[in-house]
mmCIF file of C-alpha atoms and ligand atoms in Angstrom:
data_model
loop_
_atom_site.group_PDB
_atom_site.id
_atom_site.type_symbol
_atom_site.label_atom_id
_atom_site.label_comp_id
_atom_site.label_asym_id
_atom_site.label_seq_id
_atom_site.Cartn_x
_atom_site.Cartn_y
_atom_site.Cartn_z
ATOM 1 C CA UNK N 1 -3.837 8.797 -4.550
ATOM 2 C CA UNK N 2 -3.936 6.583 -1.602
ATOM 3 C CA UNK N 3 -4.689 8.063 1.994
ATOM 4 C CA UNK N 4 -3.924 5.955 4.774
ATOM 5 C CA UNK N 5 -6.528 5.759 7.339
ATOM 6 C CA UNK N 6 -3.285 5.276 9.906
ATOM 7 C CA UNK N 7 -3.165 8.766 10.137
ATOM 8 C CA UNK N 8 -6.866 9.466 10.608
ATOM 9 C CA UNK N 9 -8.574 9.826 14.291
ATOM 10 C CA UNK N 10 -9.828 6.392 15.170
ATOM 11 C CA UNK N 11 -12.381 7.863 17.271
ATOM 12 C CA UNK N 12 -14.388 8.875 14.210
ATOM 13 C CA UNK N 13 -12.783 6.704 11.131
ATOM 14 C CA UNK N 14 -15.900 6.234 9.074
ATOM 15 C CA UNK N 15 -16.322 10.429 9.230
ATOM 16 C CA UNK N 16 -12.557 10.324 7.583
ATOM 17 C CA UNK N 17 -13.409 7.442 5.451
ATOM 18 C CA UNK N 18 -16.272 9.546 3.900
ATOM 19 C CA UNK N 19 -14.395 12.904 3.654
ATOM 20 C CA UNK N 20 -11.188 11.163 1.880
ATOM 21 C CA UNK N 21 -13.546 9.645 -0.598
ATOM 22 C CA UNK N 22 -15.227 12.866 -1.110
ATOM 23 C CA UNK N 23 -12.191 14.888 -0.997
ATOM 24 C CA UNK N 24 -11.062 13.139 -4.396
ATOM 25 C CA UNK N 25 -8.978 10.235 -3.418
ATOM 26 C CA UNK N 26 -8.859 7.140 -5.429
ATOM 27 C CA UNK N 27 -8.446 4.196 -2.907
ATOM 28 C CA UNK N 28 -8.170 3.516 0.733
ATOM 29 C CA UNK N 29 -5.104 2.301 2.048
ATOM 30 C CA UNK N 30 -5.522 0.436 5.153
ATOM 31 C CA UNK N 31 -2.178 -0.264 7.580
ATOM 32 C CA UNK N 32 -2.774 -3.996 9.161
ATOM 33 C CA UNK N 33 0.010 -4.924 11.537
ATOM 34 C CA UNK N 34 0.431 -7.761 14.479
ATOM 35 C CA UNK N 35 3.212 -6.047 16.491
ATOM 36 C CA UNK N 36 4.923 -9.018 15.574
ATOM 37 C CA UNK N 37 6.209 -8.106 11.752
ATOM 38 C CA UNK N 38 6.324 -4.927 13.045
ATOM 39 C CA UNK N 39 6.111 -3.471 16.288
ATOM 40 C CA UNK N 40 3.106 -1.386 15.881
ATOM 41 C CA UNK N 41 -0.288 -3.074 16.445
ATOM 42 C CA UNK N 42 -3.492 -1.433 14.092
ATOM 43 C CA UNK N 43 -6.161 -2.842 12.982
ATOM 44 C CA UNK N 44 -7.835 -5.862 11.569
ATOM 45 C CA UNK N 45 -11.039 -7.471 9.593
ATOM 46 C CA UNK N 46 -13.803 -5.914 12.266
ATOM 47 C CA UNK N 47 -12.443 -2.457 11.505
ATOM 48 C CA UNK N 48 -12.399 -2.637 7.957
ATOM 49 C CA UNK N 49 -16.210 -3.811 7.519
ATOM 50 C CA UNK N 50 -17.274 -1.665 9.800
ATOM 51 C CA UNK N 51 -15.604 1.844 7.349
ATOM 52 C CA UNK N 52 -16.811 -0.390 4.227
ATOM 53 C CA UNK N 53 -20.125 0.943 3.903
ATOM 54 C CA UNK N 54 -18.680 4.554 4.389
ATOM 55 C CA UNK N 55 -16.250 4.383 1.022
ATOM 56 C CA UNK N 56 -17.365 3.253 -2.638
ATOM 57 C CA UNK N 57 -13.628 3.144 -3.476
ATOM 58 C CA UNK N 58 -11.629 0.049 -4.052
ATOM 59 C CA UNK N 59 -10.215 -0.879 -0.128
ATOM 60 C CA UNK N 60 -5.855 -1.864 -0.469
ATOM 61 C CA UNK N 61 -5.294 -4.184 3.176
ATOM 62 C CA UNK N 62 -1.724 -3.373 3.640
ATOM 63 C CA UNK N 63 -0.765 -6.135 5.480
ATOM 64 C CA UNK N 64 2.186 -6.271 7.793
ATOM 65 C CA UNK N 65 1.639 -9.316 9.619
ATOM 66 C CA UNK N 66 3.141 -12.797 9.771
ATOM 67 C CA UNK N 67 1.752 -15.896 8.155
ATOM 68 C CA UNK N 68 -1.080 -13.661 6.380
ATOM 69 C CA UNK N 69 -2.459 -16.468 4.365
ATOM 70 C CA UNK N 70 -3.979 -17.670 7.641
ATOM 71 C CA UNK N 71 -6.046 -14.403 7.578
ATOM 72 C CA UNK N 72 -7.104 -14.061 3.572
ATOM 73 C CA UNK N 73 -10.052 -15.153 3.963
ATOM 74 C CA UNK N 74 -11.335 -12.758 7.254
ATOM 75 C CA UNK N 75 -9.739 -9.684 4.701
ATOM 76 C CA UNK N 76 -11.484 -10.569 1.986
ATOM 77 C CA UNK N 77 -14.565 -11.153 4.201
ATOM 78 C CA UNK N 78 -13.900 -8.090 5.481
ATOM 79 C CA UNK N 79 -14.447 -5.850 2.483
ATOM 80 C CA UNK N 80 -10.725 -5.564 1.210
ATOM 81 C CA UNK N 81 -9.713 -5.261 -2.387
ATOM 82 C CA UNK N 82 -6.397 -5.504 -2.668
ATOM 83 C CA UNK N 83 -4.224 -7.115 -0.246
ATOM 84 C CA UNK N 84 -0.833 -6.700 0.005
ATOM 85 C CA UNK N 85 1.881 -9.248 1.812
ATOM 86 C CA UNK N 86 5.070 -8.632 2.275
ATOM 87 C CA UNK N 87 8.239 -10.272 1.065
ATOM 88 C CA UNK N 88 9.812 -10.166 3.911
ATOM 89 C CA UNK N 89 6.769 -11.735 6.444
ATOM 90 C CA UNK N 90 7.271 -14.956 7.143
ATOM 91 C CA UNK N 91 4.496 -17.560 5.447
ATOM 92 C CA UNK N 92 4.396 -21.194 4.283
ATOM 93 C CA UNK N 93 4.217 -20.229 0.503
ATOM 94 C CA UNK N 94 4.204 -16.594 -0.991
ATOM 95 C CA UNK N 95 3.497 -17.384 -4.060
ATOM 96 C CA UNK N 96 0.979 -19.988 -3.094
ATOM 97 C CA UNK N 97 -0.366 -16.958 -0.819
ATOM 98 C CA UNK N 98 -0.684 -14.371 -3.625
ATOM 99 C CA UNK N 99 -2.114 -17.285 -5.840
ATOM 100 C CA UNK N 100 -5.197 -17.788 -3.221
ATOM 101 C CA UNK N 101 -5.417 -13.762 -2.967
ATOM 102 C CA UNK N 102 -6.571 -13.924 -6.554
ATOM 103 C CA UNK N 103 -8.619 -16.919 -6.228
ATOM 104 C CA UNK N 104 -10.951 -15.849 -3.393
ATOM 105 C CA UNK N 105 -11.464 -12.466 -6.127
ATOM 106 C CA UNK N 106 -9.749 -9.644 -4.693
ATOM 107 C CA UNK N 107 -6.247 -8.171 -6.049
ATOM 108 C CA UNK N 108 -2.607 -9.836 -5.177
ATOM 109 C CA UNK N 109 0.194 -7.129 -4.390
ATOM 110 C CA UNK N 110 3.609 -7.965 -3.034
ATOM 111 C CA UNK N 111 5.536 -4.707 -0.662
ATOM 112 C CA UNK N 112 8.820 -4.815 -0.206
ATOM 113 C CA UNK N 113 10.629 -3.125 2.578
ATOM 114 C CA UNK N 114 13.613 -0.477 2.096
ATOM 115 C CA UNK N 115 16.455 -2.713 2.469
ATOM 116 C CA UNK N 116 15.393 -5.762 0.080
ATOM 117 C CA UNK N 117 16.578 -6.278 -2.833
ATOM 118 C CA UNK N 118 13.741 -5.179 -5.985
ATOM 119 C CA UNK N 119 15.284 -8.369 -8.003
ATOM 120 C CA UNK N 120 13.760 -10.568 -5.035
ATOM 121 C CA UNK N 121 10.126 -9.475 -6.326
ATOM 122 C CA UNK N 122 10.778 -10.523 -9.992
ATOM 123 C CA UNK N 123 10.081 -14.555 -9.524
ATOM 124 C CA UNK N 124 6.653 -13.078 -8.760
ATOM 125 C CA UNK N 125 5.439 -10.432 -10.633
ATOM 126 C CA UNK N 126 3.053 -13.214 -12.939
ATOM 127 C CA UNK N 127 1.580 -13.529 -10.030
ATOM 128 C CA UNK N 128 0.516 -10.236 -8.749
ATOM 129 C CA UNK N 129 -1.568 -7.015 -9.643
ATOM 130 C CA UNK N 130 -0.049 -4.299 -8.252
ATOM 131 C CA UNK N 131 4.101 -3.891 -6.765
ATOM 132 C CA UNK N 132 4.212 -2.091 -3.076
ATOM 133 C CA UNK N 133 7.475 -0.168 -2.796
ATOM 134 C CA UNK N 134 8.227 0.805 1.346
ATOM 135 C CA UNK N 135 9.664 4.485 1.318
ATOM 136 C CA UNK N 136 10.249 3.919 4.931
ATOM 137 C CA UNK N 137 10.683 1.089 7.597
ATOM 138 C CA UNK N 138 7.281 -0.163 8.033
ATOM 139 C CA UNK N 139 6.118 0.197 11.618
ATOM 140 C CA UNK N 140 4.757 3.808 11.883
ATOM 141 C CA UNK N 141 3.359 6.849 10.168
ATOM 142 C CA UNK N 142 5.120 10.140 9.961
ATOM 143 C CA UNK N 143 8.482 8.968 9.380
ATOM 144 C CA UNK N 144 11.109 10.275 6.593
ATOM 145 C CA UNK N 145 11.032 9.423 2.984
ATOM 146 C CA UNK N 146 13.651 7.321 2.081
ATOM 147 C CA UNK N 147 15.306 8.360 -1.464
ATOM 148 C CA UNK N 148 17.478 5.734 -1.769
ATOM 149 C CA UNK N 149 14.472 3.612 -2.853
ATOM 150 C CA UNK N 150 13.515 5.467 -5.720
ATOM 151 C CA UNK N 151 15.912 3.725 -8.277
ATOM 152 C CA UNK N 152 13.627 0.374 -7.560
ATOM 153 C CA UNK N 153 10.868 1.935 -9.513
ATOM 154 C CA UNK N 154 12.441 2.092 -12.958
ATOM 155 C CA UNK N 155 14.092 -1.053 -12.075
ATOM 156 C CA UNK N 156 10.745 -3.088 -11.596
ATOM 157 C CA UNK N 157 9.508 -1.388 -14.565
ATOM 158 C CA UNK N 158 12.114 -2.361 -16.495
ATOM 159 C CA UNK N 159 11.719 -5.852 -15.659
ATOM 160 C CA UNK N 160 7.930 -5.715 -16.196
ATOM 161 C CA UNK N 161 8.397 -5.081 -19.852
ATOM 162 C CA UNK N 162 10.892 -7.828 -20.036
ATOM 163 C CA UNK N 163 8.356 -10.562 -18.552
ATOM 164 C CA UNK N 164 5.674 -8.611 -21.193
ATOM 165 C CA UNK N 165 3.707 -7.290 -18.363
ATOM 166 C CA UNK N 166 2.578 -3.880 -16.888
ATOM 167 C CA UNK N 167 1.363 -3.798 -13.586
ATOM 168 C CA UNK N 168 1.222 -0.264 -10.941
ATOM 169 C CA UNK N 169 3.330 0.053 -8.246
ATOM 170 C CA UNK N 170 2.438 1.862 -5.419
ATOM 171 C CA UNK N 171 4.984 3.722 -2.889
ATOM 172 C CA UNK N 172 4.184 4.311 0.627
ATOM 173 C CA UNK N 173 5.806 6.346 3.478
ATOM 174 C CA UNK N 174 7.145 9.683 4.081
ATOM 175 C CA UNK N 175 5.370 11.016 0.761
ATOM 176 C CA UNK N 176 3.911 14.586 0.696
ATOM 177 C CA UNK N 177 4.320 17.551 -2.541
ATOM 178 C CA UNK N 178 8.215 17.058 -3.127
ATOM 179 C CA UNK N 179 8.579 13.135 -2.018
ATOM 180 C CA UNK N 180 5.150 12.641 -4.435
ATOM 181 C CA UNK N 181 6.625 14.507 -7.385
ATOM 182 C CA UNK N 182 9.710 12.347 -7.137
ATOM 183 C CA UNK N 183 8.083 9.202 -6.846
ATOM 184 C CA UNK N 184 5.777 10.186 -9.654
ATOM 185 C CA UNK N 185 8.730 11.075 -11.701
ATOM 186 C CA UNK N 186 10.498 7.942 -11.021
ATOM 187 C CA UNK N 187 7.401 6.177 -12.419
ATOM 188 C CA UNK N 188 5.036 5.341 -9.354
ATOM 189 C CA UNK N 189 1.462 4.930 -10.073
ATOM 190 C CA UNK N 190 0.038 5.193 -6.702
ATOM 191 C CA UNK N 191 0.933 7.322 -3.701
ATOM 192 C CA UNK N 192 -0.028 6.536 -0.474
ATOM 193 C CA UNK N 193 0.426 8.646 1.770
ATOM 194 C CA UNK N 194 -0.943 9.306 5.932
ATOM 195 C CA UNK N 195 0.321 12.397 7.219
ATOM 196 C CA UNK N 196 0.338 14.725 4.876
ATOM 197 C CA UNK N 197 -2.496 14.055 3.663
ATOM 198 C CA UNK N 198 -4.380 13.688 7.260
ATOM 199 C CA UNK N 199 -3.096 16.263 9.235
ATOM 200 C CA UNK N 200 -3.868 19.022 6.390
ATOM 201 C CA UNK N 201 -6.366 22.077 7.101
ATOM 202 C CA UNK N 202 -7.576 20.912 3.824
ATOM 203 C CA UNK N 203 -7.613 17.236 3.008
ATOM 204 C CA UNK N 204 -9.138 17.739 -0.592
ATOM 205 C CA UNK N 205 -6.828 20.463 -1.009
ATOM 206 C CA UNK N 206 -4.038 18.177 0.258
ATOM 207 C CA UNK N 207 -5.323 15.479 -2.209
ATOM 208 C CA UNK N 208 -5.757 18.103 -4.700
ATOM 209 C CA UNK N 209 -2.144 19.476 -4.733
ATOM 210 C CA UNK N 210 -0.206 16.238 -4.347
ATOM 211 C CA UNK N 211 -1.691 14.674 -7.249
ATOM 212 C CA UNK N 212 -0.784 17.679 -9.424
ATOM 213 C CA UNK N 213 2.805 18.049 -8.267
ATOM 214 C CA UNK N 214 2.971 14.403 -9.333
ATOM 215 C CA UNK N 215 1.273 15.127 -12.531
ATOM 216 C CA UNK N 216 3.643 18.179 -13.414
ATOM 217 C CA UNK N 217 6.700 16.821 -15.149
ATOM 218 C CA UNK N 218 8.881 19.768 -14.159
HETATM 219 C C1 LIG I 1 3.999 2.550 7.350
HETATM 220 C C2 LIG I 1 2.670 2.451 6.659
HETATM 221 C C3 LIG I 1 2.361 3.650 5.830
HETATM 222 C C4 LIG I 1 2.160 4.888 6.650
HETATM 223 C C5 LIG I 1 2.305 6.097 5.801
HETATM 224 O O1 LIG I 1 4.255 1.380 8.050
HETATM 225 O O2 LIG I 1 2.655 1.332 5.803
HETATM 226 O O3 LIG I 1 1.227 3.408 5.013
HETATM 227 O O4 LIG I 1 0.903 4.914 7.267
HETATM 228 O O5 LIG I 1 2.252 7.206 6.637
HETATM 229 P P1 LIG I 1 3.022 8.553 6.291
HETATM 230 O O6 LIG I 1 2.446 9.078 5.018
HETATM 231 O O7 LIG I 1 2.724 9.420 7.471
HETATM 232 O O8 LIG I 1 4.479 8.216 6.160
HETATM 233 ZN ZN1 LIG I 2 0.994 1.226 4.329
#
């Protein structure tokens, strides 16, 4: 279970920070974008230190930015974990980018937007810790799951065991109790997930419920 923080009121993030921990979730996914990979524009390295010390759990920078391996650094400075670049952003060397993600000690993940290919990931999946599936256009929060994306979980898995490996993949957008359960039963490992989670009366229970429909196997 992933929260994203895009979803939380900025005018008091390190309160959410503290009650998503508390309320049982398992990382902290944070949405990074330049208005320029997308058209949105978030947040950056000053925001994340300043939630770190509000959070014990493990920090994912999602990253939707261009040329993000001129920024590693400032992340990892920054308190991040795992960082995550997309496919689809234009940089000087992915691989040479998830490479240095590792080096500098944090976790390399590669997302990968609705309409790309999963087969385009495969070249790099030696080099990364954890796969990002996009179950909607990144951009913006609150936006419809995107089913058609599903079959890309089995897929990568499938290709995973053929390189000998075994590493999560995380889905992210438009998930909440019946998007979650299908994802889950597809295979994903990790849900993020900002609205449904943020904009509950009950975030715990909110955490509570999604990660048993995703754990039911009916
Ligand atoms: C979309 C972001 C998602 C988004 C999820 O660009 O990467 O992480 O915040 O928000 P919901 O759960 O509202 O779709
Ligand atoms: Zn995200």
């Amino acid at each position: 279970m992933a929260p994203s923080i895009l979803a939380a009121d900025f005018s008091r993030l390190g309160d959410d920070v503290r009650r998503i921990s508390e309320a049982g979730a398992d990382y902290v996914h944070i949405d990074v974008m330049d208005g320029v990979f997308v058209p949105n524009i978030t947040m950056g390295p000053p925001v994340i230190k300043s939630i770190r010390g509000h959070s014990s759990l493990p920090f994912i920078a999602h990253l939707m930015i261009t040329h993000p391996e001129r920024h590693l650094e400032a992340f990892v400075e920054s308190g991040a974990d795992i960082i995550e670049v997309h496919i689809e952003a234009e940089q000087d060397d992915l691989r040479a980018t998830l490479r240095e993600i590792r080096a500098l000690g944090c976790k390399a993940a590669l997302a990968v937007n609705p309409p790309t290919p999963i087969e385009e990931t495969y070249p790099y999946l030696q080099d990364m810790d954890l796969l990002l599936i996009m179950s909607v256009n990144p951009g913006f929060g609150g936006q419809s799951f995107m089913p058609q994306v599903l079959p890309k979980i089995p897929a990568a898995k499938a290709e995973m065991r053929r390189q000998g490996i075994s590493i999560p993949i995380e889905i992210d957008g438009g998930i909440n109790l019946g998007t979650g359960r299908q994802a889950a039963q597809a295979g994903a490992d990790i849900l993020a997930a900002g609205t449904y989670v943020f904009k509950a009366d009950d975030m715990a229970g909110a955490i509570d419920s999604l990660s048993r429909s995703a754990d039911s196997k009916d």
